[in-house]
XYZ file of C-alpha atoms in Angstrom:
524
model
C -7.604 -28.058 30.832
C -8.860 -31.476 31.996
C -8.780 -34.617 29.894
C -12.582 -34.407 29.409
C -13.205 -32.744 26.039
C -16.496 -33.175 24.194
C -16.579 -34.025 20.506
C -18.072 -30.602 19.726
C -14.554 -29.301 20.271
C -13.914 -30.194 16.620
C -13.552 -26.983 14.548
C -13.005 -24.890 17.653
C -9.933 -22.728 17.876
C -7.129 -23.320 20.380
C -3.895 -21.697 21.456
C -0.833 -23.637 22.546
C 2.506 -22.063 23.430
C 1.541 -18.897 21.573
C 0.530 -20.706 18.365
C -3.087 -20.745 17.158
C -4.805 -23.613 15.389
C -8.102 -25.357 14.709
C -9.149 -28.648 16.317
C -9.780 -31.219 13.592
C -9.942 -34.390 15.696
C -10.755 -35.411 19.282
C -10.029 -38.962 20.382
C -7.418 -41.618 20.991
C -4.277 -42.217 18.949
C -3.133 -45.848 19.402
C -0.927 -47.209 20.751
C -0.850 -44.313 23.250
C -3.426 -44.054 26.013
C -5.674 -41.105 26.742
C -7.284 -38.340 24.750
C -5.596 -36.295 22.046
C -6.519 -33.200 20.078
C -5.601 -33.272 16.395
C -4.795 -29.644 15.546
C -4.265 -27.941 12.186
C -1.968 -25.004 12.941
C -2.219 -21.584 11.312
C 1.569 -21.656 11.086
C 2.452 -24.825 9.179
C 5.964 -24.763 10.662
C 4.419 -25.572 14.047
C 3.078 -28.902 12.778
C 4.674 -32.269 12.085
C 2.393 -34.110 9.639
C -0.788 -33.866 7.542
C -3.111 -35.539 10.050
C -1.821 -39.081 9.537
C 0.021 -41.154 12.131
C 1.542 -44.633 11.686
C -0.369 -45.120 8.431
C -3.781 -44.117 9.849
C -5.479 -40.848 8.895
C -7.197 -38.951 11.707
C -7.805 -35.581 9.993
C -6.696 -33.593 6.947
C -4.630 -30.410 6.608
C -4.138 -27.822 3.902
C -0.381 -28.112 4.344
C 1.562 -31.431 4.486
C 3.220 -30.416 7.769
C 0.365 -28.350 9.181
C -0.908 -30.811 11.803
C 0.071 -32.406 15.093
C -1.450 -34.005 18.181
C -1.497 -32.262 21.564
C -2.885 -33.226 24.943
C -5.997 -31.249 25.946
C -4.297 -29.930 29.081
C -1.757 -28.085 26.928
C -4.389 -26.322 24.797
C -6.383 -23.219 25.664
C -9.862 -22.833 24.169
C -9.813 -19.140 25.054
C -12.082 -16.897 27.069
C -15.327 -15.080 26.408
C -15.512 -11.461 25.253
C -16.394 -10.041 28.653
C -13.584 -11.856 30.460
C -11.068 -10.541 27.931
C -12.576 -7.058 28.155
C -12.217 -6.915 31.930
C -8.725 -8.324 31.820
C -7.736 -5.766 29.201
C -9.371 -2.649 30.635
C -10.330 -3.078 34.282
C -6.989 -4.548 35.305
C -5.198 -1.656 33.623
C -7.424 0.790 35.438
C -6.856 -0.850 38.812
C -3.136 -0.488 38.295
C -3.628 3.291 38.257
C -6.563 4.054 40.521
C -5.752 4.125 44.229
C -2.298 2.640 43.718
C 0.479 3.385 46.190
C 3.514 4.616 44.289
C 6.973 5.055 45.735
C 8.598 8.283 44.581
C 12.168 8.606 45.779
C 11.948 7.695 49.491
C 8.299 8.705 49.989
C 5.199 6.611 49.414
C 2.186 8.516 48.088
C -1.374 7.653 47.023
C -2.342 8.323 43.404
C -5.227 10.828 43.503
C -7.048 12.905 40.920
C -7.661 9.989 38.561
C -11.438 10.004 38.932
C -11.736 11.678 35.513
C -9.619 8.961 33.952
C -11.735 6.319 35.610
C -14.944 7.900 34.377
C -13.578 8.186 30.829
C -12.415 4.588 30.746
C -15.456 3.045 32.327
C -16.417 0.207 30.061
C -19.837 1.543 29.211
C -18.260 4.736 27.822
C -15.834 3.012 25.458
C -16.329 3.709 21.748
C -13.120 2.006 20.573
C -12.308 -1.448 21.930
C -9.030 -3.248 21.315
C -8.897 -6.966 22.155
C -6.141 -8.012 19.766
C -4.596 -11.397 20.723
C -6.671 -11.745 23.880
C -7.818 -15.341 23.077
C -11.468 -14.335 22.683
C -13.481 -17.372 21.560
C -17.122 -16.654 22.514
C -19.490 -13.806 23.429
C -20.158 -14.795 27.059
C -23.431 -14.467 29.015
C -26.461 -13.380 27.029
C -26.901 -9.603 26.538
C -23.942 -8.784 28.793
C -21.966 -7.263 25.910
C -24.887 -4.966 25.133
C -25.040 -3.874 28.765
C -21.288 -3.530 29.235
C -20.085 -1.741 26.061
C -23.209 -0.218 24.485
C -21.394 2.652 22.712
C -18.729 0.631 20.867
C -18.205 1.824 17.285
C -14.818 0.205 16.603
C -13.802 -3.306 17.666
C -10.451 -5.028 17.122
C -10.646 -8.824 17.509
C -7.552 -9.613 15.414
C -5.565 -12.732 16.269
C -8.126 -14.346 18.563
C -9.747 -17.792 18.785
C -13.005 -17.027 16.973
C -14.132 -20.120 15.061
C -17.058 -18.991 12.894
C -19.034 -16.061 11.551
C -21.876 -17.127 13.822
C -19.649 -16.470 16.855
C -18.651 -13.070 15.452
C -22.317 -12.266 14.812
C -23.244 -13.236 18.398
C -20.810 -10.527 19.561
C -21.620 -7.923 16.913
C -25.408 -8.146 17.292
C -25.032 -6.672 20.770
C -23.093 -3.654 19.438
C -25.742 -1.684 17.586
C -23.363 1.159 16.618
C -20.519 -1.018 15.332
C -18.946 0.554 12.217
C -15.356 -0.744 12.224
C -14.487 -4.413 12.765
C -11.002 -5.922 12.614
C -10.888 -9.706 12.338
C -7.442 -10.248 10.798
C -5.437 -13.361 11.719
C -8.514 -15.452 12.545
C -9.790 -18.623 10.856
C -13.562 -18.332 10.526
C -15.685 -21.164 9.170
C -18.035 -19.886 6.470
C -21.704 -19.399 7.311
C -24.167 -21.578 5.421
C -26.664 -18.695 5.305
C -24.770 -15.383 5.348
C -27.827 -13.328 4.330
C -29.479 -14.198 7.636
C -26.620 -12.444 9.451
C -26.798 -9.189 7.473
C -28.967 -7.320 10.049
C -26.164 -7.837 12.583
C -23.711 -5.881 10.403
C -26.161 -3.236 9.188
C -23.917 -0.331 10.282
C -20.579 -1.882 9.342
C -18.433 0.374 7.097
C -14.892 -0.973 7.589
C -13.898 -4.656 7.761
C -10.373 -6.032 8.041
C -9.835 -9.704 7.149
C -6.082 -9.768 6.501
C -4.363 -13.162 6.856
C -7.544 -15.186 7.267
C -6.761 -17.863 4.619
C -9.741 -16.729 2.519
C -10.353 -17.359 -1.165
C -12.212 -14.846 -3.329
C -15.133 -17.273 -3.679
C -15.455 -17.354 0.105
C -15.390 -13.560 0.237
C -18.229 -13.395 -2.278
C -20.154 -16.040 -0.329
C -19.871 -13.938 2.843
C -20.511 -10.599 1.116
C -24.330 -10.571 1.579
C -23.627 -9.975 5.286
C -22.027 -6.587 4.538
C -24.672 -4.495 2.812
C -23.148 -1.058 3.598
C -19.456 -1.908 3.611
C -17.141 0.843 2.288
C -13.661 -0.482 3.116
C -12.545 -4.120 2.834
C -8.999 -5.229 3.700
C -8.016 -8.679 2.378
C -4.209 -8.613 2.355
C -2.235 -11.859 2.613
C -5.023 -14.339 1.954
C -5.423 -17.191 -0.561
C -7.032 -15.030 -3.238
C -5.975 -15.980 -6.749
C -8.782 -15.949 -9.313
C -11.152 -12.981 -9.107
C -14.825 -13.452 -9.934
C -17.144 -10.543 -10.651
C -19.212 -9.399 -7.644
C -22.876 -9.491 -8.634
C -25.315 -7.613 -6.381
C -22.708 -7.568 -3.581
C -19.819 -5.279 -2.563
C -21.253 -2.497 -4.719
C -20.782 0.084 -1.942
C -17.034 -0.475 -1.608
C -14.745 2.570 -1.810
C -11.498 0.932 -0.600
C -10.204 -2.585 -1.371
C -6.842 -4.013 -0.280
C -5.780 -7.184 -2.128
C -2.043 -6.854 -1.478
C 0.101 -9.945 -0.909
C -2.230 -12.232 -2.864
C -0.972 -13.999 -5.993
C -3.789 -12.867 -8.264
C -4.357 -14.299 -11.729
C -3.955 -10.991 -13.545
C -6.291 -11.941 -16.379
C -9.136 -11.947 -13.830
C -8.318 -8.592 -12.242
C -10.784 -6.600 -14.325
C -13.654 -8.579 -12.793
C -13.678 -5.977 -10.001
C -13.317 -3.041 -12.396
C -17.071 -2.467 -12.491
C -17.440 -1.651 -8.809
C -19.071 1.765 -9.232
C -17.740 3.517 -6.103
C -14.249 2.033 -5.778
C -11.811 4.915 -5.150
C -8.740 3.228 -3.655
C -7.255 -0.133 -4.680
C -4.132 -1.802 -3.289
C -2.608 -4.413 -5.602
C 0.912 -4.340 -4.168
C 2.862 -7.598 -4.185
C 0.310 -9.499 -6.279
C 2.636 -10.621 -9.088
C 1.087 -8.124 -11.489
C 2.998 -7.447 -14.730
C 0.291 -6.393 -17.204
C -2.811 -4.221 -17.128
C -4.831 -3.735 -20.302
C -8.130 -1.964 -20.904
C -9.304 -3.318 -24.245
C -12.531 -1.305 -24.428
C -10.725 1.850 -25.676
C -7.646 2.703 -27.735
C -4.634 4.730 -26.585
C -5.468 8.303 -25.604
C -9.073 7.543 -24.589
C -10.703 6.888 -21.220
C -11.886 3.439 -20.194
C -15.195 2.616 -18.526
C -13.331 0.328 -16.111
C -12.795 1.507 -12.523
C -14.960 4.613 -13.117
C -14.310 6.146 -9.678
C -10.732 4.956 -8.988
C -8.543 7.769 -7.623
C -5.674 5.941 -5.863
C -3.852 2.809 -7.069
C -1.007 1.007 -5.287
C 1.198 -1.283 -7.402
C 4.372 -1.549 -5.292
C 6.559 -4.679 -5.396
C 5.181 -6.154 -8.610
C 6.690 -7.258 -11.943
C 5.804 -4.233 -14.072
C 8.625 -3.766 -16.568
C 7.112 -1.969 -19.590
C 5.995 1.642 -20.054
C 3.010 0.395 -22.057
C 1.473 -0.617 -18.696
C 1.814 2.970 -17.456
C 0.152 4.164 -20.659
C -2.811 1.949 -19.829
C -3.185 3.704 -16.464
C -3.628 6.996 -18.333
C -6.934 5.536 -19.571
C -8.373 5.649 -16.027
C -10.870 8.487 -15.708
C -10.122 9.679 -12.166
C -6.620 8.442 -11.227
C -4.716 11.116 -9.251
C -2.551 8.995 -6.931
C -0.193 6.168 -7.921
C 2.454 4.187 -6.074
C 4.655 1.940 -8.222
C 7.798 1.501 -6.147
C 10.213 -1.430 -6.451
C 9.109 -2.548 -9.905
C 11.576 -3.540 -12.677
C 10.449 -0.555 -14.749
C 12.197 1.784 -12.303
C 15.521 0.178 -13.220
C 15.028 0.782 -16.948
C 16.268 4.339 -16.565
C 19.744 5.107 -15.251
C 18.377 7.611 -12.722
C 15.287 6.990 -10.557
C 14.373 10.678 -10.925
C 14.232 10.183 -14.702
C 11.784 7.323 -14.164
C 9.692 9.625 -12.004
C 9.685 12.275 -14.736
C 8.493 9.745 -17.316
C 5.686 8.580 -15.004
C 4.571 12.181 -14.514
C 4.699 12.977 -18.237
C 2.747 9.858 -19.212
C 0.035 10.326 -16.554
C -1.511 13.751 -17.010
C -3.929 13.794 -14.060
C -1.524 12.517 -11.400
C -1.116 14.673 -8.256
C 0.755 12.214 -6.052
C 3.410 9.703 -7.162
C 5.064 7.257 -4.753
C 3.746 9.295 -1.819
C 5.379 12.516 -3.121
C 3.358 15.518 -4.244
C 3.718 16.579 -7.880
C 4.006 20.359 -8.040
C 3.277 22.412 -11.140
C 6.918 23.238 -11.850
C 7.895 19.558 -11.558
C 5.174 18.546 -13.990
C 6.186 21.242 -16.458
C 9.837 20.177 -16.326
C 8.960 16.498 -16.654
C 6.697 17.042 -19.669
C 9.167 19.307 -21.489
C 11.997 16.821 -20.932
C 9.751 13.996 -22.123
C 9.120 15.881 -25.375
C 12.880 16.287 -25.858
C 13.646 12.716 -24.868
C 11.435 11.224 -27.577
C 11.713 13.971 -30.205
C 13.921 11.815 -32.414
C 11.486 8.897 -32.277
C 8.631 11.306 -33.027
C 10.340 12.582 -36.180
C 11.236 9.077 -37.328
C 7.609 7.992 -36.798
C 6.286 10.684 -39.134
C 6.054 13.686 -36.813
C 6.112 17.143 -38.411
C 6.245 20.729 -37.197
C 3.089 21.506 -39.157
C 0.191 19.536 -37.632
C -1.524 18.953 -40.973
C 1.597 17.166 -42.209
C 1.786 14.796 -39.250
C 1.636 11.165 -40.344
C 2.464 9.485 -37.067
C 2.562 5.713 -36.994
C 0.032 3.903 -34.840
C 2.942 2.241 -33.054
C 4.296 5.601 -31.851
C 0.849 6.751 -30.724
C 0.436 3.509 -28.769
C 3.830 3.946 -27.127
C 3.409 7.684 -26.458
C -0.321 8.471 -26.318
C 0.203 11.908 -24.683
C 2.973 13.116 -27.006
C 0.778 15.076 -29.420
C -1.043 16.665 -26.489
C 2.284 17.720 -24.957
C 3.758 19.281 -28.088
C 0.489 21.154 -28.560
C 0.987 22.440 -25.005
C 4.706 23.283 -25.186
C 5.420 23.550 -28.894
C 7.109 21.308 -31.431
C 10.645 20.187 -30.456
C 13.308 21.969 -32.482
C 16.306 20.288 -34.033
C 18.490 21.061 -31.034
C 16.063 19.121 -28.819
C 16.471 15.919 -30.797
C 18.634 13.724 -28.629
C 20.764 11.160 -30.331
C 20.513 7.773 -28.681
C 23.922 6.717 -27.433
C 25.054 3.473 -25.844
C 25.326 3.765 -22.104
C 28.746 4.766 -20.871
C 29.889 6.872 -17.964
C 31.402 9.508 -20.290
C 27.961 10.030 -21.870
C 26.569 10.826 -18.431
C 29.164 13.511 -17.617
C 28.406 17.153 -18.345
C 31.121 19.763 -18.840
C 29.842 22.885 -17.087
C 31.505 26.173 -16.185
C 30.890 27.821 -12.814
C 30.749 31.604 -13.184
C 30.484 34.136 -10.338
C 28.830 37.190 -12.007
C 28.938 39.301 -8.826
C 32.638 38.670 -8.125
C 34.712 39.651 -11.154
C 37.952 38.640 -9.425
C 37.021 34.980 -9.414
C 37.934 33.073 -12.534
C 35.438 30.696 -14.137
C 35.896 27.064 -13.089
C 35.242 24.240 -15.549
C 34.129 20.863 -14.141
C 32.796 17.543 -15.399
C 29.737 16.538 -13.355
C 27.284 13.612 -13.574
C 23.941 14.649 -15.029
C 22.346 12.812 -12.093
C 24.183 14.906 -9.481
C 21.659 16.601 -7.210
C 21.826 20.357 -6.636
C 22.595 19.923 -2.944
C 25.816 18.070 -3.812
C 26.703 20.689 -6.409
C 26.480 23.317 -3.665
C 28.649 21.159 -1.420
C 31.248 21.046 -4.197
C 31.073 24.841 -4.549
C 31.692 25.307 -0.833
C 35.030 23.571 -1.358
C 35.925 25.046 -4.761
C 35.183 28.632 -3.748
C 36.333 28.182 -0.153
C 33.093 29.621 1.178
C 31.999 26.980 3.739
C 29.112 28.999 5.193
C 27.768 30.665 2.064
C 24.115 30.373 1.089
C 24.312 29.714 -2.655
C 21.762 30.719 -5.274
C 22.190 28.971 -8.611
C 20.984 29.564 -12.150
C 22.280 28.530 -15.561
C 22.522 29.879 -19.084
C 22.789 28.023 -22.374
C 23.404 28.932 -25.990
C 19.869 27.903 -26.996
C 18.332 30.651 -24.864
C 20.898 33.441 -25.008
C 20.412 36.197 -22.481
C 18.037 34.170 -20.273
C 18.854 32.769 -16.834
C 17.059 29.628 -15.684
C 16.834 29.338 -11.904
C 18.007 26.135 -10.195
C 15.896 26.299 -7.041
C 15.389 22.779 -5.678
C 18.295 21.220 -3.785
C 16.876 17.709 -4.134
C 16.635 17.665 -7.927
C 19.407 16.418 -10.255
C 20.986 18.649 -12.886
C 19.235 16.819 -15.702
C 15.874 17.717 -14.119
C 16.626 21.323 -15.155
C 17.870 20.175 -18.588
C 21.411 21.368 -17.867
C 23.478 20.233 -20.842
C 27.089 19.901 -21.867
C 28.749 23.331 -22.241
C 26.264 25.292 -20.114
C 27.320 27.953 -17.601
C 26.151 27.677 -14.000
C 25.880 31.112 -12.380
C 26.826 31.190 -8.704
C 25.661 33.888 -6.297
C 25.728 33.813 -2.512
C 24.941 35.678 0.644
């Protein structure tokens, strides 16, 4: 680039040595001679100062080390859409069509690629990917419309777009545009976003991850997106949520992950009538509370929400999970890497408690919940808290139940579960013991009912030992390295009944195997 840069370069986007930034100043910087660009970098580590030099302020930055000065010749102001398009697609095509390729010692011409050429002709493209192609402007008037008239999906992530007006100048020429990815750009906010809404009249999916946006700016821009169904806003500057009024009402999917949200403001988006999927992972969330209803009832908040992602947060109390049971439509939950998982000694036990507390859930942490798993989880939950239930006023005869409100708040599904599976008997009441390894070991006896010559073998096993490892142990104990084992167990509580152990990935305590039980071993 030459030293001649007009003052309208201010607020334009530039790229220098692979780093993107926004021009905040054009002019001299005494005592040096010549023209300088004052740039605020997207990556603050690229900068050196906050826009001040030798005591004089030339521009301001969001970050104290986000700015620096560069010579114009070192900065690229990018290319127009059409130039990037041809570089991305036509150059690739020319590398294939008519190319001489050396195969072994013979040189041959590539033939038969006419179909490929026809398919990839620019005017036939429906999906266009121009990620990190330094696009900064639309190019000659109406040329986009003539060149890519069928585009439905456009990826302009990580480019040099400077404003929503520039984006609109591109999008208005793509009448079928439904999916637009603008992540990793820095777009100045339009003063009149409503005037741009006809441009985005077909837009259903919009990605604005890592665009340094606040929630207020999102709401300001929202009148542009009248039919938007999916909005991705991960890794922005969103903290306090304000209620969307007359905007964003068509949204079905919202991603707010990697934003440090003020959790007291979260429910401001709970009235979006069509919202089905919400990602709140890595937002610092520790509490969710729906105050409009008591435990065991359904809230009016998030009336359509089916899938909720809460990974990598600070959730540490089961009372938060109880609150999720108030959601009317929740069937999918992801809550990985939260402190609550560590509250139980075995992650599978935590999973069982989640399943038992959330009656509608079909998918937990990306794993399907099958009917037998739910049944086992709910029965074990009843046993696990049977002692607390009795102490809180629980009784085998429903009319004599005088449960405390505290117990109902802590276990809102418990009465529903004992109605489903029956009242826990005395043998199911588990005495709370301090944690120690010996309390986690079960004494079980392996019995081979189809081989009378083999003597029973007594072993102490961890309750958390998965069935697959039990079978590995049996291969060694019985010296049957290639046997296909089938396991079941019997216990004194259910004399004469065998309970099948049929899932290699489950721990023994999933099947409620207890101290003194017999494990029956058969093989083929």
